Coordinates of C-alpha atoms in Angstrom, one line a residue:
A1 CA -11.6 -150.5 -184.4
A2 CA -15.0 -149.0 -184.6
V3 CA -16.5 -146.3 -186.8
V4 CA -17.8 -143.0 -185.1
N5 CA -20.4 -141.2 -186.8
M6 CA -20.9 -138.0 -184.8
I7 CA -23.7 -135.5 -185.6
L8 CA -23.2 -132.1 -183.9
K9 CA -26.7 -130.1 -183.4
D10 CA -26.3 -127.1 -181.3
T11 CA -23.7 -128.6 -179.0
E12 CA -21.3 -126.6 -176.7
I13 CA -18.4 -128.3 -175.1
T14 CA -15.7 -126.7 -173.0
C15 CA -12.5 -128.1 -171.7
T16 CA -9.8 -126.0 -170.0
V17 CA -7.2 -128.7 -169.4
A18 CA -7.4 -131.0 -172.6
P19 CA -9.0 -131.1 -176.0
A20 CA -12.8 -130.5 -175.8
I21 CA -13.4 -133.3 -178.3
I22 CA -10.7 -136.1 -178.9
C23 CA -10.9 -139.3 -181.0
Y24 CA -8.6 -141.8 -179.5
S25 CA -9.4 -144.9 -181.5
A26 CA -11.3 -145.8 -184.5
Y27 CA -10.9 -147.5 -187.8
E28 CA -8.0 -145.8 -189.8
C29 CA -8.4 -145.7 -193.5
G30 CA -5.0 -144.5 -194.2
D31 CA -1.2 -145.5 -194.1
D32 CA 1.3 -143.7 -192.2
N33 CA 4.2 -145.3 -194.3
P34 CA 6.1 -142.2 -196.0
D35 CA 7.1 -144.3 -199.0
M36 CA 3.5 -145.0 -199.9
A37 CA 2.3 -141.4 -199.2
T38 CA 0.6 -139.3 -201.8
K39 CA -1.5 -136.1 -201.9
D40 CA -4.4 -138.3 -203.5
V41 CA -5.9 -139.9 -200.5
D42 CA -9.4 -141.2 -200.1
T43 CA -10.9 -140.7 -196.7
S44 CA -14.4 -141.9 -197.4
G45 CA -13.8 -144.9 -195.4
A46 CA -12.3 -143.2 -192.4
G47 CA -13.5 -144.2 -188.8
F48 CA -14.2 -140.8 -187.4
N49 CA -16.8 -138.7 -189.2
I50 CA -18.4 -135.4 -188.1
T51 CA -21.5 -134.1 -189.5
L52 CA -22.8 -130.5 -188.8
A53 CA -26.6 -130.5 -188.7
D54 CA -28.2 -127.9 -190.7
E55 CA -29.0 -124.5 -189.1
S56 CA -27.2 -125.8 -186.1
V57 CA -24.3 -123.7 -184.3
N58 CA -21.8 -125.7 -182.4
I59 CA -19.1 -124.3 -180.2
I60 CA -16.1 -126.1 -179.0
N61 CA -13.8 -124.4 -176.5
G62 CA -10.7 -126.5 -175.9
S63 CA -7.0 -126.6 -174.3
H64 CA -4.6 -129.1 -175.4
V65 CA -2.2 -131.7 -173.5
A66 CA 1.4 -131.0 -173.7
K67 CA 3.8 -134.2 -174.2
I68 CA 3.7 -136.7 -171.4
Y69 CA 6.4 -139.6 -171.5
N70 CA 6.2 -143.1 -170.4
P71 CA 7.7 -143.4 -167.1
G72 CA 11.4 -143.7 -167.2
T73 CA 11.9 -143.0 -170.9
E74 CA 11.8 -140.6 -173.6
D75 CA 9.0 -142.1 -175.6
K76 CA 5.8 -140.1 -175.9
L77 CA 2.9 -141.4 -174.3
H78 CA 0.3 -138.6 -174.7
K79 CA 0.4 -135.3 -176.7
Y80 CA -2.6 -133.7 -178.1
D81 CA -2.1 -130.1 -179.4
G82 CA -5.6 -129.1 -180.7
A83 CA -8.9 -128.2 -179.0
F84 CA -10.7 -130.5 -181.4
Y85 CA -8.1 -133.4 -181.7
S86 CA -8.1 -137.0 -183.7
K87 CA -5.5 -139.6 -183.5
M88 CA -7.2 -141.2 -186.7
S89 CA -8.2 -139.7 -189.9
I90 CA -11.3 -137.3 -190.0
N91 CA -14.2 -136.3 -192.5
I92 CA -16.1 -133.2 -191.7
N93 CA -19.3 -133.0 -193.7
G94 CA -22.0 -130.4 -194.0
G95 CA -25.6 -131.1 -193.5
K96 CA -27.9 -131.4 -196.8
N97 CA -27.8 -127.7 -197.3
N98 CA -24.4 -127.1 -195.8
T99 CA -25.7 -124.6 -193.1
G100 CA -24.2 -126.0 -190.0
I101 CA -21.6 -124.0 -188.0
L102 CA -18.8 -125.3 -186.2
N103 CA -16.8 -122.6 -184.0
I104 CA -13.7 -123.8 -182.4
N105 CA -12.1 -121.5 -179.8
A106 CA -8.6 -122.9 -179.0
E107 CA -6.0 -122.0 -176.5
N108 CA -3.4 -123.8 -178.5
E109 CA -4.1 -125.4 -181.9
G110 CA -7.5 -125.5 -183.4
L111 CA -8.6 -128.7 -185.4
D112 CA -6.0 -131.5 -185.6
S113 CA -5.5 -134.9 -187.0
E114 CA -2.6 -137.3 -186.6
L115 CA -3.1 -138.6 -190.4
H116 CA -5.4 -137.0 -192.8
L117 CA -8.4 -134.4 -192.5
T118 CA -11.0 -133.9 -195.3
I119 CA -13.5 -131.0 -195.1
N120 CA -16.5 -131.6 -197.5
G121 CA -19.0 -129.0 -196.2
G122 CA -20.2 -126.7 -193.3
I123 CA -19.0 -123.6 -192.1
I124 CA -16.3 -123.8 -189.7
N125 CA -14.8 -120.8 -187.7
I126 CA -11.4 -121.2 -186.0
T127 CA -9.9 -118.9 -183.4
S128 CA -6.5 -120.3 -182.3
G129 CA -3.7 -119.3 -180.3
N130 CA -1.3 -121.5 -182.5
D131 CA -2.0 -123.3 -185.8
G132 CA -5.7 -123.1 -186.9
I133 CA -5.6 -126.4 -188.4
N134 CA -2.8 -129.1 -188.2
T135 CA -2.1 -132.3 -189.6
N136 CA 0.8 -133.6 -188.2
E137 CA 2.1 -137.0 -189.6
D138 CA 5.5 -135.9 -191.3
N139 CA 5.6 -136.3 -195.0
V140 CA 2.3 -138.2 -194.9
S141 CA -0.7 -136.1 -193.8
V142 CA -3.1 -134.5 -196.3
T143 CA -5.5 -131.6 -195.5
T144 CA -8.4 -131.8 -198.2
V145 CA -11.0 -129.0 -198.6
N146 CA -13.6 -130.1 -201.1
G147 CA -16.3 -127.7 -199.9
G148 CA -17.7 -125.6 -197.2
T149 CA -16.5 -122.4 -195.8
L150 CA -13.3 -122.3 -193.5
N151 CA -12.6 -118.8 -191.6
I152 CA -9.1 -119.2 -189.6
L153 CA -7.5 -116.7 -187.3
C154 CA -4.5 -117.5 -185.5
D155 CA -4.7 -114.9 -182.8
G156 CA -0.8 -115.1 -181.9
K157 CA -1.3 -116.0 -178.0
T158 CA 1.5 -118.5 -178.3
G159 CA 3.5 -116.1 -180.2
E160 CA 3.4 -118.1 -183.5
G161 CA 1.1 -120.1 -185.8
D162 CA 0.0 -120.8 -189.4
G163 CA -3.8 -120.7 -190.5
I164 CA -3.4 -124.1 -192.0
D165 CA -0.4 -126.3 -191.4
S166 CA -0.1 -129.6 -192.9
N167 CA 3.2 -131.9 -192.4
G168 CA 2.4 -133.3 -195.7
W169 CA 0.1 -131.9 -198.6
L170 CA -2.6 -129.4 -198.6
V171 CA -5.1 -129.7 -201.4
I172 CA -8.0 -127.4 -201.9
N173 CA -10.5 -128.6 -204.5
G174 CA -13.5 -126.2 -203.6
G175 CA -15.2 -124.3 -200.9
T176 CA -14.0 -121.1 -199.5
V177 CA -10.7 -120.7 -197.3
V178 CA -10.0 -117.7 -195.4
A179 CA -6.6 -118.4 -193.4
Q180 CA -5.0 -115.7 -191.5
A181 CA -1.6 -116.5 -189.6
C182 CA -0.2 -115.0 -186.3
A183 CA 0.5 -111.3 -186.9
T184 CA 3.8 -111.0 -185.2
S185 CA 5.7 -114.2 -186.4
G186 CA 7.2 -115.5 -189.8
D187 CA 4.1 -118.0 -190.3
A188 CA 1.8 -118.4 -193.4
G189 CA -2.1 -118.4 -194.0
I190 CA -1.5 -121.8 -195.6
D191 CA 1.5 -124.0 -195.1
S192 CA 2.7 -127.4 -196.3
D193 CA 5.6 -129.3 -196.1
K194 CA 4.9 -131.4 -199.3
G195 CA 3.3 -128.9 -201.4
I196 CA 0.2 -126.9 -201.7
Y197 CA -2.2 -127.7 -204.7
L198 CA -5.0 -125.2 -205.6
N199 CA -7.5 -126.9 -207.9
G200 CA -10.6 -124.8 -207.3
G201 CA -12.7 -123.0 -204.9
R202 CA -11.8 -119.5 -203.5
V203 CA -8.8 -118.8 -201.1
I204 CA -7.6 -115.6 -199.2
A205 CA -4.2 -116.4 -197.2
S206 CA -2.7 -113.6 -195.3
G207 CA 0.6 -113.9 -193.3
N208 CA 4.4 -113.2 -193.1
M209 CA 5.6 -116.2 -195.1
L210 CA 4.6 -117.3 -198.7
D211 CA 4.8 -121.0 -198.9
H212 CA 5.1 -123.2 -201.9
I213 CA 2.5 -123.5 -204.4
A214 CA 3.0 -126.7 -206.1
G215 CA 0.3 -127.0 -208.8
G216 CA -3.2 -127.2 -209.6
E217 CA -5.7 -125.7 -212.0
Q218 CA -7.1 -122.6 -209.9
T219 CA -5.8 -119.4 -211.1
Y220 CA -4.1 -117.3 -208.1
A221 CA -2.3 -113.8 -207.4
V222 CA 0.2 -113.3 -204.9
F223 CA 1.1 -109.9 -203.2
S224 CA 4.0 -108.9 -201.2
F225 CA 4.5 -105.8 -199.1
A226 CA 7.7 -104.2 -197.8
S227 CA 6.0 -103.5 -194.3
H228 CA 3.0 -105.0 -192.7
Q229 CA -0.4 -104.1 -193.8
V230 CA -2.7 -103.3 -190.9
G231 CA -5.6 -105.9 -190.2
D232 CA -9.1 -105.0 -190.0
S233 CA -8.5 -102.5 -192.8
T234 CA -10.3 -103.2 -196.3
Y235 CA -8.2 -103.8 -199.4
A236 CA -9.2 -103.9 -202.9
L237 CA -7.9 -106.3 -205.9
K238 CA -7.9 -104.3 -209.3
N239 CA -7.4 -105.7 -212.7
A240 CA -5.5 -104.0 -215.6
D241 CA -8.6 -101.9 -216.3
G242 CA -8.7 -100.5 -212.8
K243 CA -11.8 -102.6 -212.1
I244 CA -12.4 -103.9 -208.5
I245 CA -12.3 -107.7 -208.5
G246 CA -12.5 -108.2 -204.9
E247 CA -12.4 -106.6 -201.7
Y248 CA -10.6 -108.1 -198.5
A249 CA -10.5 -107.2 -194.7
P250 CA -8.1 -109.8 -193.2
R251 CA -8.0 -109.5 -189.3
N252 CA -4.3 -110.0 -188.9
D253 CA -1.4 -107.9 -190.0
F254 CA 0.4 -109.3 -193.1
T255 CA 3.1 -109.0 -195.6
Y256 CA 2.0 -111.6 -197.9
L257 CA -1.6 -111.9 -199.4
L258 CA -2.5 -114.9 -201.8
V259 CA -5.8 -114.8 -203.5
A260 CA -7.3 -117.5 -205.8
G261 CA -10.6 -117.9 -207.4
D262 CA -12.6 -118.3 -210.4
E263 CA -12.7 -114.5 -210.8
L264 CA -9.3 -114.4 -211.6
I265 CA -7.6 -114.8 -214.9
A266 CA -3.8 -115.2 -215.8
A267 CA -3.2 -111.3 -215.8
D268 CA -1.8 -108.4 -214.0
Y269 CA -3.4 -107.3 -210.7
T270 CA -2.8 -104.6 -208.3
F271 CA -3.7 -104.2 -204.5
W272 CA -5.1 -101.0 -203.1
Q273 CA -6.2 -99.4 -199.8
G274 CA -8.4 -96.6 -200.6
D275 CA -6.7 -94.5 -203.5
T276 CA -3.0 -95.9 -202.6
Q277 CA -1.7 -98.8 -204.7
L278 CA 0.4 -101.1 -202.3
S279 CA 1.6 -103.8 -204.5
A280 CA 1.4 -105.4 -207.8
S281 CA 1.0 -109.2 -208.3
S282 CA 4.2 -111.2 -208.4
M283 CA 2.5 -113.9 -210.3
S284 CA -0.9 -115.2 -211.3
G285 CA -2.1 -118.3 -213.3
M286 CA 1.4 -119.7 -212.9
P287 CA 2.1 -123.0 -214.6
Q288 CA 2.1 -126.2 -212.4
G289 CA 5.1 -126.9 -210.4
E290 CA 6.7 -123.4 -210.8
R291 CA 8.1 -122.1 -207.3
P292 CA 6.9 -118.7 -206.5
Q293 CA 9.5 -116.1 -205.2
R294 CA 9.5 -112.7 -203.9
P295 CA 9.9 -110.0 -206.7
N296 CA 13.5 -108.8 -207.5
G297 CA 15.1 -111.2 -205.0
E298 CA 13.9 -109.3 -202.2
Q299 CA 14.3 -110.9 -198.8
Q300 CA 11.6 -111.8 -196.1
P301 CA 10.8 -108.2 -194.5
E302 CA 11.9 -107.9 -190.9
M303 CA 9.5 -108.4 -188.1
P304 CA 8.8 -105.2 -186.3
E305 CA 8.6 -105.6 -182.6
D306 CA 5.9 -103.2 -182.1
I307 CA 2.9 -104.8 -184.0
E308 CA 0.0 -105.0 -182.0
R309 CA -1.8 -108.3 -182.1
P310 CA -5.7 -108.6 -183.5
E311 CA -8.2 -109.0 -180.9
E312 CA -10.3 -111.7 -180.7
P313 CA -14.1 -111.6 -181.4
N314 CA -16.1 -110.9 -178.6
G315 CA -18.3 -113.8 -178.6
E316 CA -19.9 -112.7 -181.8
R317 CA -21.9 -115.1 -183.6
P318 CA -20.5 -115.6 -187.2
Q319 CA -22.4 -114.6 -190.1
R320 CA -23.4 -117.0 -193.0
P321 CA -21.3 -115.9 -196.1
E322 CA -23.2 -114.0 -198.9
S323 CA -22.5 -113.8 -202.3
E324 CA -21.8 -110.3 -203.5
T325 CA -20.0 -108.7 -206.5
P326 CA -17.2 -107.6 -205.7
Q327 CA -16.9 -110.4 -203.0
K328 CA -15.8 -108.8 -199.8
H329 CA -14.0 -111.2 -197.1
E330 CA -13.7 -110.0 -193.7
G331 CA -12.0 -113.0 -192.0
M332 CA -13.7 -114.0 -188.7
E333 CA -16.5 -111.3 -188.6

């Protein structure tokens, strides 16, 4: 099979009945054997490579294809859940200056691979009706983030959806990841069946479930709340001295928030809205392999039925991130 190197430079593609971009066949660098699967995959030789040209804004508006069976059987013939979809492993690269933008607006899922997905750079903004990113080979797929900026909002139009969902592993080595799950379902900002590894970069993940953090070298803090926190409000993270370490404005309502970054150390943190303290961190700088739990054995909060879902951005052009202290993250704005 061939190698496909696609450069997106001020491209706009819309499809209302299927993925706007689909890679059906290319060289596959990986193996789908679960017995050989590992979180440490090398996709540098993948047959499908996307480069976002510097200073370009690329818009992908896509739908999906529901399951179609072979005639007279229950064997799947076609099923493509994402607006940007590949049956093969994908690399996404930024340009020389990492200033290229990819905006994905998805009726169902956003960016999908049937095997591995590696993001090395660029600015990727995803608004999706279901999972923002999904790598979907059970116990095999690896979603890896090495760099760039990811802003993901699951707007909940399908009634569910994680920010990032890997059916294998999720490994974050660098870059900035803002991942916001469906506001009305028990889904997570970041979700992985085999384990999440935070080795570097900055992560802000908001949702209504906390998934397993299996390990990694990056320091992180987790906050849980007895009731929904309202999206599009500004919240502050403070250290034990009362100094603001970061400010965040998730677009979704949430009951769990995970924050990871170089600005954190293994210490106690509190989470505030204005002058009101909402939560204290249930962990930070946790040893590798320890599984996070809700404090005091509390159960997952019930999902209120009257929560309003966040609205989609009205065609606003995303802004490139700015370096500020304290750092303020405003989701998909």
